[in-house]
Short mmCIF file of C-alpha atoms and ligand atoms in Angstrom, two decimals:
data_model
loop_
_atom_site.label_atom_id
_atom_site.label_comp_id
_atom_site.label_asym_id
_atom_site.label_seq_id
_atom_site.Cartn_x
_atom_site.Cartn_y
_atom_site.Cartn_z
CA MET A 1 242.34 187.99 21.42
CA LEU A 2 239.65 187.22 23.93
CA ASN A 3 236.42 189.11 23.96
CA LEU A 4 236.92 191.00 27.21
CA ALA A 5 234.44 192.69 29.51
CA TRP A 6 235.33 196.38 29.96
CA TRP A 7 236.66 195.82 33.47
CA GLN A 8 239.05 193.08 32.42
CA SER A 9 241.31 195.41 30.49
CA ALA A 10 240.60 198.38 32.74
CA VAL A 11 242.93 200.62 34.64
CA ILE A 12 240.88 201.72 37.66
CA TYR A 13 241.76 205.01 39.35
CA GLU A 14 240.84 205.31 43.02
CA ILE A 15 239.65 208.74 44.06
CA TYR A 16 239.62 209.59 47.75
CA PRO A 17 236.97 212.26 47.31
CA ARG A 18 237.96 214.47 50.25
CA SER A 19 241.37 214.99 48.69
CA PHE A 20 240.94 215.13 44.93
CA GLN A 21 239.48 218.56 44.11
CA ASP A 22 237.55 221.05 46.19
CA SER A 23 235.12 223.22 44.22
CA ASN A 24 233.49 225.30 46.96
CA GLY A 25 236.40 226.45 49.09
CA ASP A 26 235.61 224.45 52.24
CA GLY A 27 238.96 222.66 52.01
CA ILE A 28 237.37 219.28 51.33
CA GLY A 29 237.13 217.72 47.90
CA ASP A 30 233.68 217.19 46.40
CA LEU A 31 231.75 215.74 43.49
CA ALA A 32 231.75 218.97 41.47
CA GLY A 33 235.53 218.98 41.90
CA ILE A 34 235.82 215.47 40.50
CA ILE A 35 233.75 216.55 37.49
CA GLN A 36 236.20 219.43 36.85
CA ARG A 37 239.05 216.93 36.67
CA LEU A 38 237.49 214.25 34.48
CA ASP A 39 239.36 215.50 31.42
CA TYR A 40 242.62 215.08 33.30
CA LEU A 41 241.69 211.45 33.91
CA VAL A 42 240.79 210.91 30.28
CA LYS A 43 244.18 212.30 29.30
CA LEU A 44 245.87 210.04 31.83
CA GLY A 45 244.14 207.21 30.01
CA VAL A 46 242.36 205.40 32.84
CA ASP A 47 239.12 203.55 32.16
CA ALA A 48 237.24 203.81 35.42
CA ILE A 49 237.12 205.72 38.66
CA TRP A 50 236.39 204.11 42.00
CA VAL A 51 235.13 206.80 44.34
CA ALA A 52 235.57 206.06 48.08
CA PRO A 53 232.35 206.67 50.11
CA ILE A 54 230.35 209.79 49.33
CA TYR A 55 227.26 208.82 51.33
CA ARG A 56 225.73 210.80 54.18
CA SER A 57 227.98 210.22 57.15
CA PRO A 58 229.02 211.75 60.47
CA MET A 59 232.57 211.14 59.11
CA ALA A 60 233.87 209.36 62.21
CA ASP A 61 235.84 207.21 59.74
CA PHE A 62 235.68 209.74 56.88
CA GLY A 63 232.69 208.21 55.15
CA TYR A 64 233.16 204.54 56.03
CA ASP A 65 230.49 205.15 58.66
CA VAL A 66 227.39 205.45 56.50
CA ALA A 67 224.22 207.04 57.86
CA ASP A 68 222.26 206.84 54.60
CA TYR A 69 223.32 204.35 51.95
CA CYS A 70 221.23 206.10 49.28
CA GLY A 71 222.04 209.72 50.04
CA ILE A 72 225.00 211.97 49.26
CA ASP A 73 226.74 213.76 52.12
CA PRO A 74 226.39 217.55 51.78
CA ILE A 75 230.18 217.86 52.16
CA PHE A 76 230.45 216.18 48.77
CA GLY A 77 227.41 217.82 47.15
CA THR A 78 223.95 216.67 46.19
CA MET A 79 222.35 213.79 44.34
CA GLN A 80 222.15 216.12 41.32
CA ASP A 81 225.93 216.49 41.51
CA PHE A 82 226.27 212.74 41.63
CA ASP A 83 223.97 212.25 38.65
CA ARG A 84 225.98 214.83 36.77
CA LEU A 85 229.24 213.10 37.66
CA LEU A 86 227.88 209.82 36.35
CA GLU A 87 226.66 211.44 33.18
CA GLU A 88 229.83 213.43 32.53
CA ALA A 89 232.02 210.41 33.24
CA HIS A 90 229.99 208.22 30.92
CA LEU A 91 230.05 210.86 28.20
CA ARG A 92 233.84 210.61 28.32
CA GLY A 93 233.85 206.82 28.28
CA LEU A 94 234.82 206.55 31.95
CA LYS A 95 233.11 203.98 34.17
CA VAL A 96 232.12 204.81 37.74
CA ILE A 97 232.60 202.32 40.59
CA LEU A 98 231.18 203.11 44.03
CA ASP A 99 232.27 201.95 47.44
CA PHE A 100 229.74 199.71 49.17
CA VAL A 101 230.11 199.40 52.94
CA PRO A 102 228.00 196.42 54.02
CA ASN A 103 229.78 195.25 57.16
CA HIS A 104 228.79 198.18 59.34
CA SER A 105 226.74 201.34 59.27
CA SER A 106 227.16 204.53 61.24
CA ASP A 107 225.74 204.54 64.77
CA GLN A 108 223.70 207.48 63.43
CA HIS A 109 222.00 205.34 60.78
CA PRO A 110 218.22 205.21 61.47
CA TRP A 111 218.49 201.39 61.51
CA PHE A 112 220.94 201.47 64.40
CA ILE A 113 219.06 204.21 66.23
CA GLU A 114 216.01 201.96 66.11
CA SER A 115 218.01 198.84 66.93
CA ARG A 116 219.51 200.31 70.07
CA SER A 117 216.21 201.81 71.27
CA SER A 118 214.96 198.57 72.88
CA CYS A 119 215.52 194.84 72.93
CA GLU A 120 212.07 194.37 71.41
CA ASN A 121 212.58 196.74 68.51
CA PRO A 122 212.05 194.95 65.17
CA LYS A 123 215.50 196.11 64.08
CA ARG A 124 217.22 194.83 67.24
CA ASP A 125 218.50 191.80 65.38
CA TRP A 126 219.84 193.91 62.48
CA TYR A 127 223.02 194.40 64.52
CA LEU A 128 225.08 192.10 66.77
CA TRP A 129 223.84 192.46 70.36
CA ARG A 130 224.93 190.28 73.29
CA GLY A 131 224.52 190.25 77.05
CA GLU A 132 228.16 189.22 77.47
CA PRO A 133 231.06 190.23 75.24
CA ASN A 134 233.55 187.67 73.93
CA ASN A 135 237.21 188.40 73.14
CA TRP A 136 236.75 189.73 69.60
CA MET A 137 238.77 192.88 69.08
CA SER A 138 238.26 195.96 66.95
CA ASN A 139 240.55 196.31 63.94
CA PHE A 140 241.27 199.82 65.17
CA GLY A 141 242.43 198.48 68.54
CA GLY A 142 240.71 197.72 71.82
CA PRO A 143 237.74 195.44 72.46
CA GLY A 144 235.18 195.13 69.68
CA TRP A 145 232.22 195.26 72.06
CA GLU A 146 230.60 198.47 73.27
CA TRP A 147 228.34 198.57 76.30
CA ASP A 148 224.99 200.25 75.72
CA GLU A 149 223.37 201.50 78.91
CA ARG A 150 219.86 201.86 77.56
CA THR A 151 219.33 198.15 77.03
CA ASN A 152 222.16 196.73 79.12
CA GLN A 153 223.76 194.86 76.27
CA TYR A 154 226.89 195.10 74.17
CA TYR A 155 227.06 195.58 70.42
CA TYR A 156 229.93 194.49 68.21
CA HIS A 157 231.96 196.78 66.00
CA SER A 158 234.82 195.52 63.81
CA PHE A 159 236.08 199.12 63.59
CA LEU A 160 235.04 202.21 65.60
CA LYS A 161 232.28 202.10 68.16
CA GLU A 162 230.57 204.57 65.83
CA GLN A 163 230.53 201.77 63.21
CA PRO A 164 228.27 199.00 64.58
CA ASP A 165 228.41 195.76 62.56
CA LEU A 166 225.27 194.73 60.75
CA ASN A 167 223.95 191.21 61.24
CA TRP A 168 224.23 189.56 57.83
CA ARG A 169 222.53 186.43 59.14
CA ASN A 170 219.32 188.42 59.27
CA PRO A 171 217.49 188.10 55.93
CA GLU A 172 215.92 191.56 56.30
CA VAL A 173 219.40 193.11 56.46
CA ARG A 174 220.37 191.31 53.29
CA THR A 175 217.23 192.46 51.50
CA ALA A 176 217.72 196.05 52.61
CA MET A 177 221.36 196.09 51.55
CA TYR A 178 220.62 194.44 48.21
CA ASP A 179 218.06 197.17 47.60
CA VAL A 180 220.89 199.65 48.12
CA LEU A 181 222.92 197.92 45.41
CA ARG A 182 219.93 198.06 43.05
CA PHE A 183 219.34 201.74 43.81
CA TRP A 184 222.80 202.65 42.49
CA LEU A 185 222.80 200.08 39.70
CA ASP A 186 219.49 201.49 38.47
CA LYS A 187 221.16 204.87 38.28
CA GLY A 188 223.79 203.38 36.00
CA VAL A 189 226.73 202.89 38.33
CA ASP A 190 229.18 200.42 36.76
CA GLY A 191 230.08 198.40 39.81
CA PHE A 192 231.13 198.30 43.45
CA ARG A 193 234.21 197.95 45.54
CA VAL A 194 232.91 196.12 48.60
CA ASP A 195 234.47 197.26 51.86
CA VAL A 196 235.98 194.52 54.09
CA MET A 197 234.24 191.75 52.18
CA TRP A 198 235.92 189.04 54.25
CA LEU A 199 234.54 190.35 57.53
CA ILE A 200 230.85 190.55 56.66
CA ILE A 201 229.60 187.49 58.52
CA LYS A 202 230.63 186.20 61.95
CA ASP A 203 230.41 182.92 63.86
CA ASN A 204 226.81 182.44 64.95
CA LEU A 205 227.91 180.96 68.30
CA PHE A 206 230.31 183.81 69.04
CA HIS A 207 233.22 181.54 69.95
CA ASP A 208 236.23 183.25 71.48
CA ASN A 209 239.19 183.73 69.18
CA PRO A 210 242.49 181.97 69.98
CA PRO A 211 245.41 184.16 71.10
CA ASN A 212 247.81 185.24 68.36
CA PRO A 213 251.20 183.68 69.14
CA GLN A 214 252.90 186.23 66.84
CA TYR A 215 251.47 189.18 68.76
CA ARG A 216 254.05 191.51 70.28
CA LEU A 217 253.62 194.52 72.48
CA GLY A 218 253.73 197.67 70.40
CA GLN A 219 251.48 196.16 67.73
CA SER A 220 247.83 197.08 67.39
CA SER A 221 245.85 195.34 70.14
CA GLY A 222 243.48 194.42 67.31
CA ASN A 223 246.07 191.76 66.41
CA SER A 224 246.26 190.14 69.83
CA PHE A 225 243.87 187.35 68.85
CA LEU A 226 243.63 185.42 65.60
CA PRO A 227 240.40 186.48 63.87
CA VAL A 228 239.17 182.91 63.39
CA TYR A 229 235.54 183.45 64.38
CA ASN A 230 234.93 187.02 63.27
CA SER A 231 236.42 186.96 59.79
CA ASN A 232 236.52 184.85 56.64
CA ARG A 233 233.69 182.60 57.83
CA PRO A 234 232.54 179.94 55.35
CA GLU A 235 229.08 181.52 55.10
CA VAL A 236 230.54 184.72 53.62
CA HIS A 237 230.74 183.08 50.21
CA ALA A 238 226.98 182.69 49.97
CA VAL A 239 226.59 186.41 50.68
CA VAL A 240 229.14 187.31 48.02
CA ALA A 241 227.36 185.04 45.53
CA GLU A 242 224.08 186.85 46.29
CA MET A 243 225.73 190.20 45.65
CA ARG A 244 227.18 188.88 42.42
CA ALA A 245 223.78 187.62 41.26
CA ILE A 246 222.43 191.15 41.66
CA ILE A 247 225.39 192.63 39.81
CA ASP A 248 224.92 190.11 37.03
CA SER A 249 221.26 190.95 36.65
CA TYR A 250 222.53 194.22 35.12
CA PRO A 251 224.70 194.25 32.00
CA GLU A 252 228.44 194.93 32.22
CA ARG A 253 228.87 195.62 35.92
CA VAL A 254 231.74 194.59 38.17
CA LEU A 255 231.98 193.35 41.74
CA ILE A 256 235.30 193.96 43.50
CA GLY A 257 236.08 192.77 47.01
CA GLU A 258 238.42 194.36 49.53
CA ILE A 259 240.03 191.30 51.11
CA TYR A 260 243.23 191.10 53.13
CA LEU A 261 243.84 187.35 53.38
CA PRO A 262 246.55 184.85 52.48
CA LEU A 263 246.61 183.75 48.86
CA THR A 264 244.60 180.53 49.00
CA ASP A 265 241.89 182.06 51.20
CA LEU A 266 241.74 185.02 48.83
CA MET A 267 241.17 182.78 45.83
CA ALA A 268 238.01 181.38 47.40
CA TYR A 269 236.40 184.80 46.90
CA TYR A 270 236.19 184.18 43.15
CA GLY A 271 233.44 181.84 44.29
CA GLN A 272 232.26 178.44 43.25
CA GLU A 273 232.08 178.34 39.47
CA LEU A 274 233.46 181.88 39.56
CA LYS A 275 230.16 183.22 40.85
CA GLY A 276 231.75 185.27 43.61
CA ALA A 277 233.62 188.56 43.27
CA ASN A 278 234.79 189.33 39.74
CA LEU A 279 237.91 190.75 41.32
CA PRO A 280 238.99 189.93 44.86
CA PHE A 281 241.53 192.72 45.26
CA ASN A 282 245.11 191.47 45.08
CA PHE A 283 247.08 193.48 47.64
CA PHE A 284 250.26 191.41 47.64
CA LEU A 285 252.34 194.14 45.99
CA LEU A 286 251.23 196.55 48.69
CA GLN A 287 252.50 194.52 51.55
CA SER A 288 255.67 192.85 50.35
CA ALA A 289 259.34 193.63 50.42
CA TRP A 290 260.49 195.51 47.32
CA ASP A 291 263.11 193.40 45.59
CA ALA A 292 263.23 191.42 42.37
CA HIS A 293 263.04 188.01 44.07
CA THR A 294 260.06 188.79 46.26
CA VAL A 295 258.13 190.39 43.42
CA ALA A 296 258.93 187.46 41.10
CA GLU A 297 257.67 185.10 43.76
CA ILE A 298 254.47 187.09 44.27
CA ILE A 299 253.73 187.10 40.54
CA SER A 300 254.44 183.39 40.08
CA GLU A 301 252.50 182.28 43.14
CA TYR A 302 249.50 184.47 42.39
CA MET A 303 249.30 183.47 38.73
CA GLY A 304 249.92 179.85 39.74
CA VAL A 305 246.94 179.55 42.05
CA LEU A 306 244.38 181.58 40.07
CA PRO A 307 241.42 179.28 39.51
CA SER A 308 240.87 178.40 35.88
CA GLY A 309 239.03 181.27 34.19
CA ALA A 310 239.49 183.67 37.11
CA TRP A 311 240.67 187.13 36.13
CA PRO A 312 243.82 188.53 37.78
CA ASN A 313 244.14 192.02 39.24
CA TRP A 314 246.85 194.11 40.88
CA VAL A 315 246.82 197.06 43.25
CA LEU A 316 249.79 199.33 43.91
CA GLY A 317 248.29 201.85 46.31
CA ASN A 318 245.15 202.74 48.23
CA HIS A 319 243.88 205.01 50.97
CA ASP A 320 244.83 202.56 53.75
CA ASN A 321 248.46 201.98 52.83
CA ALA A 322 251.63 204.05 52.58
CA ARG A 323 252.23 205.70 49.21
CA ILE A 324 254.32 203.61 46.87
CA ALA A 325 257.00 206.32 46.57
CA SER A 326 257.40 206.30 50.35
CA ARG A 327 257.55 202.52 50.45
CA VAL A 328 260.02 201.88 47.68
CA GLY A 329 261.76 205.24 47.35
CA VAL A 330 261.21 207.94 44.78
CA LEU A 331 263.93 206.52 42.50
CA GLN A 332 262.04 203.27 42.16
CA THR A 333 258.60 204.73 41.39
CA PRO A 334 259.12 204.51 37.60
CA ILE A 335 259.77 200.78 37.71
CA ALA A 336 256.85 200.34 40.11
CA ALA A 337 254.70 202.03 37.45
CA MET A 338 256.12 199.85 34.70
CA LEU A 339 255.65 196.72 36.78
CA LEU A 340 252.02 197.51 37.48
CA LEU A 341 251.20 198.51 33.93
CA THR A 342 252.69 195.39 32.38
CA LEU A 343 251.01 192.88 34.70
CA PRO A 344 248.06 190.84 33.47
CA GLY A 345 244.47 191.68 34.30
CA THR A 346 242.75 194.63 35.90
CA LEU A 347 244.87 197.31 37.58
CA THR A 348 244.12 199.81 40.31
CA ILE A 349 246.03 203.07 40.75
CA TYR A 350 245.54 205.34 43.75
CA TYR A 351 245.16 209.05 42.98
CA GLY A 352 248.45 210.91 43.03
CA GLU A 353 250.62 207.84 42.48
CA GLU A 354 250.97 209.05 38.89
CA LEU A 355 252.79 212.08 40.34
CA GLY A 356 254.93 209.98 42.65
CA MET A 357 253.25 211.61 45.65
CA THR A 358 254.89 210.68 48.94
CA ASN A 359 253.40 210.31 52.41
CA VAL A 360 253.01 213.67 54.11
CA SER A 361 253.98 213.53 57.75
CA ILE A 362 251.33 214.87 60.09
CA PRO A 363 252.31 216.30 63.50
CA PRO A 364 250.70 214.25 66.31
CA GLU A 365 248.46 217.13 67.36
CA ASP A 366 247.00 217.40 63.84
CA VAL A 367 246.21 213.73 63.30
CA LEU A 368 242.65 213.18 62.05
CA ASP A 369 242.55 209.47 61.29
CA PRO A 370 240.64 207.66 64.05
CA ALA A 371 242.77 204.55 63.57
CA GLU A 372 245.83 206.56 64.62
CA LYS A 373 243.99 208.45 67.35
CA ASN A 374 242.86 205.17 68.93
CA GLN A 375 246.40 203.85 69.13
CA PRO A 376 248.83 206.72 68.64
CA GLY A 377 252.40 206.23 67.55
CA ILE A 378 252.32 202.62 66.33
CA GLY A 379 252.00 203.34 62.65
CA MET A 380 248.23 202.96 62.27
CA GLY A 381 247.73 206.44 60.77
CA ARG A 382 246.45 206.82 57.23
CA ASP A 383 246.39 210.62 56.98
CA PRO A 384 249.87 210.69 55.33
CA GLU A 385 248.60 208.93 52.19
CA ARG A 386 245.34 210.89 52.04
CA THR A 387 246.65 214.42 51.52
CA PRO A 388 245.29 216.69 48.77
CA MET A 389 246.12 216.17 45.13
CA PRO A 390 248.59 218.85 43.99
CA TRP A 391 247.39 220.30 40.69
CA ASP A 392 249.53 223.40 40.23
CA CYS A 393 252.11 225.74 41.77
CA SER A 394 249.63 228.02 43.54
CA GLU A 395 249.61 228.27 47.31
CA MET A 396 246.96 225.61 47.83
CA ALA A 397 248.16 223.60 44.85
CA GLY A 398 244.94 224.25 42.93
CA PHE A 399 243.17 221.87 45.30
CA THR A 400 241.15 224.45 47.20
CA ARG A 401 240.60 228.18 47.67
CA GLY A 402 240.24 227.54 51.38
CA ARG A 403 242.22 225.72 54.02
CA PRO A 404 242.80 222.08 53.07
CA TRP A 405 241.48 219.48 55.52
CA LEU A 406 244.89 217.78 55.53
CA PRO A 407 248.16 219.56 54.73
CA ILE A 408 249.41 219.69 51.17
CA GLY A 409 252.82 218.05 50.69
CA ASP A 410 255.81 220.39 51.11
CA ASP A 411 257.07 219.30 47.72
CA HIS A 412 253.96 220.46 45.90
CA GLN A 413 255.86 223.18 44.02
CA VAL A 414 257.62 220.43 42.07
CA VAL A 415 255.28 217.48 42.52
CA ASN A 416 252.17 218.72 40.77
CA VAL A 417 250.23 218.12 37.59
CA GLU A 418 251.01 221.47 35.96
CA ILE A 419 254.80 221.05 36.25
CA MET A 420 254.81 217.38 35.36
CA GLU A 421 252.62 217.80 32.29
CA ARG A 422 255.29 220.06 30.78
CA ASP A 423 258.17 217.70 31.58
CA GLU A 424 258.41 214.89 29.03
CA THR A 425 260.47 212.81 31.47
CA SER A 426 258.09 213.15 34.44
CA ILE A 427 256.49 210.20 36.17
CA LEU A 428 253.10 211.57 35.08
CA ASN A 429 254.12 211.33 31.44
CA LEU A 430 255.54 207.87 32.07
CA TYR A 431 252.16 206.76 33.45
CA ARG A 432 250.44 208.27 30.40
CA ARG A 433 252.81 206.49 28.01
CA LEU A 434 252.49 203.16 29.78
CA ILE A 435 248.69 203.32 29.99
CA ALA A 436 248.61 204.18 26.28
CA LEU A 437 250.96 201.27 25.58
CA ARG A 438 248.62 198.95 27.45
CA ARG A 439 245.68 200.17 25.39
CA ALA A 440 247.58 199.82 22.13
CA HIS A 441 248.74 196.27 22.95
CA PRO A 442 245.99 194.12 24.46
CA VAL A 443 248.58 191.40 25.12
CA LEU A 444 249.61 193.43 28.18
CA ALA A 445 246.19 193.07 29.80
CA SER A 446 245.11 189.69 28.54
CA GLY A 447 248.17 187.84 27.25
CA GLY A 448 249.96 185.06 29.10
CA MET A 449 252.65 185.58 31.72
CA ARG A 450 255.80 183.55 31.13
CA SER A 451 259.39 183.15 32.29
CA VAL A 452 259.10 185.18 35.48
CA THR A 453 262.73 185.35 36.62
CA ALA A 454 264.70 187.22 39.25
CA SER A 455 268.43 187.38 38.83
CA GLY A 456 270.17 189.66 41.29
CA ASN A 457 268.28 192.93 41.10
CA LEU A 458 266.81 192.22 37.69
CA LEU A 459 263.23 191.07 37.37
CA SER A 460 262.17 189.89 33.94
CA TYR A 461 259.06 188.34 32.50
CA GLU A 462 257.38 187.89 29.18
CA ARG A 463 253.87 188.80 28.19
CA VAL A 464 252.84 186.61 25.32
CA ALA A 465 250.02 186.01 22.89
CA GLU A 466 249.80 184.24 19.60
CA ASN A 467 252.37 185.96 17.36
CA GLU A 468 253.49 188.40 20.05
CA ARG A 469 256.13 188.43 22.77
CA PHE A 470 256.90 191.35 25.03
CA LEU A 471 259.89 191.15 27.35
CA VAL A 472 259.74 193.28 30.50
CA LEU A 473 263.01 194.09 32.29
CA LEU A 474 263.01 195.90 35.63
CA ASN A 475 266.15 196.85 37.53
CA PHE A 476 265.29 196.95 41.24
CA GLY A 477 268.84 197.95 42.12
CA GLN A 478 270.76 201.22 41.96
CA SER A 479 273.64 199.84 39.84
CA PRO A 480 273.54 199.07 36.12
CA VAL A 481 272.76 195.49 35.05
CA GLN A 482 273.14 193.55 31.83
CA ALA A 483 270.08 191.68 30.67
CA ALA A 484 269.80 188.96 28.09
CA THR A 485 267.25 189.59 25.38
CA GLU A 486 266.47 188.54 21.86
CA ALA A 487 266.34 190.68 18.77
CA GLY A 488 263.59 193.22 19.10
CA ILE A 489 262.65 196.82 19.54
CA VAL A 490 262.34 198.85 22.73
CA LEU A 491 258.72 199.95 23.12
CA ALA A 492 259.09 201.83 26.38
CA THR A 493 261.76 202.73 28.88
CA THR A 494 261.12 204.34 32.22
CA ASN A 495 263.44 207.21 31.27
CA SER A 496 261.99 207.35 27.74
CA HIS A 497 265.13 208.22 25.81
CA ARG A 498 265.73 204.71 24.47
CA ASP A 499 262.25 204.16 23.08
CA GLY A 500 262.46 202.83 19.54
CA GLU A 501 266.00 201.43 19.97
CA ARG A 502 266.80 198.10 18.30
CA VAL A 503 268.28 195.43 20.54
CA ASN A 504 270.01 192.11 19.96
CA ASN A 505 271.41 189.67 22.52
CA PHE A 506 272.11 191.89 25.49
CA ILE A 507 271.02 195.21 26.81
CA GLY A 508 272.31 197.31 29.68
CA LEU A 509 269.91 198.93 32.14
CA GLN A 510 270.92 201.74 34.48
CA GLY A 511 269.86 201.55 38.13
CA SER A 512 266.10 201.84 38.71
CA VAL A 513 265.38 201.60 35.00
CA GLY A 514 262.76 199.43 33.36
CA MET A 515 262.12 198.52 29.77
CA VAL A 516 259.53 196.81 27.59
CA ILE A 517 260.96 195.14 24.50
CA ARG A 518 258.90 193.73 21.68
CA ILE A 519 260.68 190.60 20.51
CA ALA A 520 260.81 190.22 16.74
CA LEU A 521 259.07 187.02 15.69
C1 NOJ B 1 238.36 199.48 54.88
C2 NOJ B 1 238.50 200.88 54.36
O1 NOJ B 1 239.32 200.86 53.22
C3 NOJ B 1 239.07 201.71 55.49
O2 NOJ B 1 239.46 202.98 55.05
C4 NOJ B 1 238.02 201.78 56.56
O3 NOJ B 1 238.53 202.48 57.68
C5 NOJ B 1 237.60 200.39 57.02
N1 NOJ B 1 237.37 199.50 55.92
C6 NOJ B 1 236.33 200.45 57.80
O4 NOJ B 1 235.25 200.68 56.92
#
């Protein structure tokens, strides 16, 4: 077996800190709450937590509007709480990955306050100011340029007007932001998930974007132009390489990029000579149709274009996308889990997916997400997938003593950790078994991927290493299927009761059932 870095075989667990565990009764999760639940994560078997932003912020975009890159927001606790989280996590063998938000700061960040104060201010050029706007849009809808009366100019914001974009062409900005990385790395943080990595740098001549021929009324106005000049610019790769050089100047750290781009563009983020992101997030499972053929295609295409030596990764859920159970249906969540946990490379699980949490619908008058508020009713809202983690059967699901910031799912009396821990057949226990299986058999993380085949509703593939072959069978349909196999032993089934069974030439799988078979060699 290869000698892997920790992150290569890791299962990363994303924590949306507002919703994981509240410790002080204000209805919002916090760092002390995460510490209380570390043992749960150890038992689940994950290797690392990625904590979405915990920095000081006016919370216009719930922390993705940072007002102090090196300070903790009081809602989440103090720097002492953070240090304790890091220590307690490390004591348990868990790595800690932070969110780094380089594309934009909060409009309340002292840098922006200075920048907007006058055209002559030394920090004026730290942001993108122009006398005339161009046609670049905000990803949250509407024009990306905001008029500022004080200096009679516009500034650009890829997201909210409260999130002005930093000017990454300015070397002082780069130095300041790299100091931020070092601040956390010096503390012992194990890596970063870099927010909107593909947007960081824009065309220096501010060319207008071409219209998007696919744009239809009813879609976000943010999609009305193709983001040719304000995203995925060639110069971004030099910035990523600089970040990576800093990461690599510390031992055993990881650089992950949030990138929503087509496959070949995404691959470029591994960088020349693989000196870019260690892991450009692979979101293809998040966005695709859910059927055996599409998933087979995604796996084959992705594995087929990975640059030599680049490490694969897979994501099944995050705080910007519908919950997997709501996308594919509750019946299919076990095979989604088995799919994820038998794919090669590094995996990311979003908190609550191990319980099969579903989207919680939020009445229009209670919507909090600014993306939804900007353009109501067109499916931009992310509140439904950000609701509190249900821990037990108590009124507030063990999440808080107070009033939760977003509603707890109606099903929390049955979908919660306490109930599912006791039920051998629960999705939580399936996740635990599959994560343990992955640990016990390194071939699942680092072995080859072979014979990816879709036949009707059946997806099958083999994970192989020298002297080992694992056959994975996943029934995406509701009806039983027959699958060809070779002599072997069932290592895991999604409904557990056939584990240990010996198989020969054929095996039947009920609807929505998956199986891992170790082929006898
Ligand atoms: C991507 C983050 O994941 C999302 O939640 C946020 O709203 C935008 N970036 C802006 O930072």
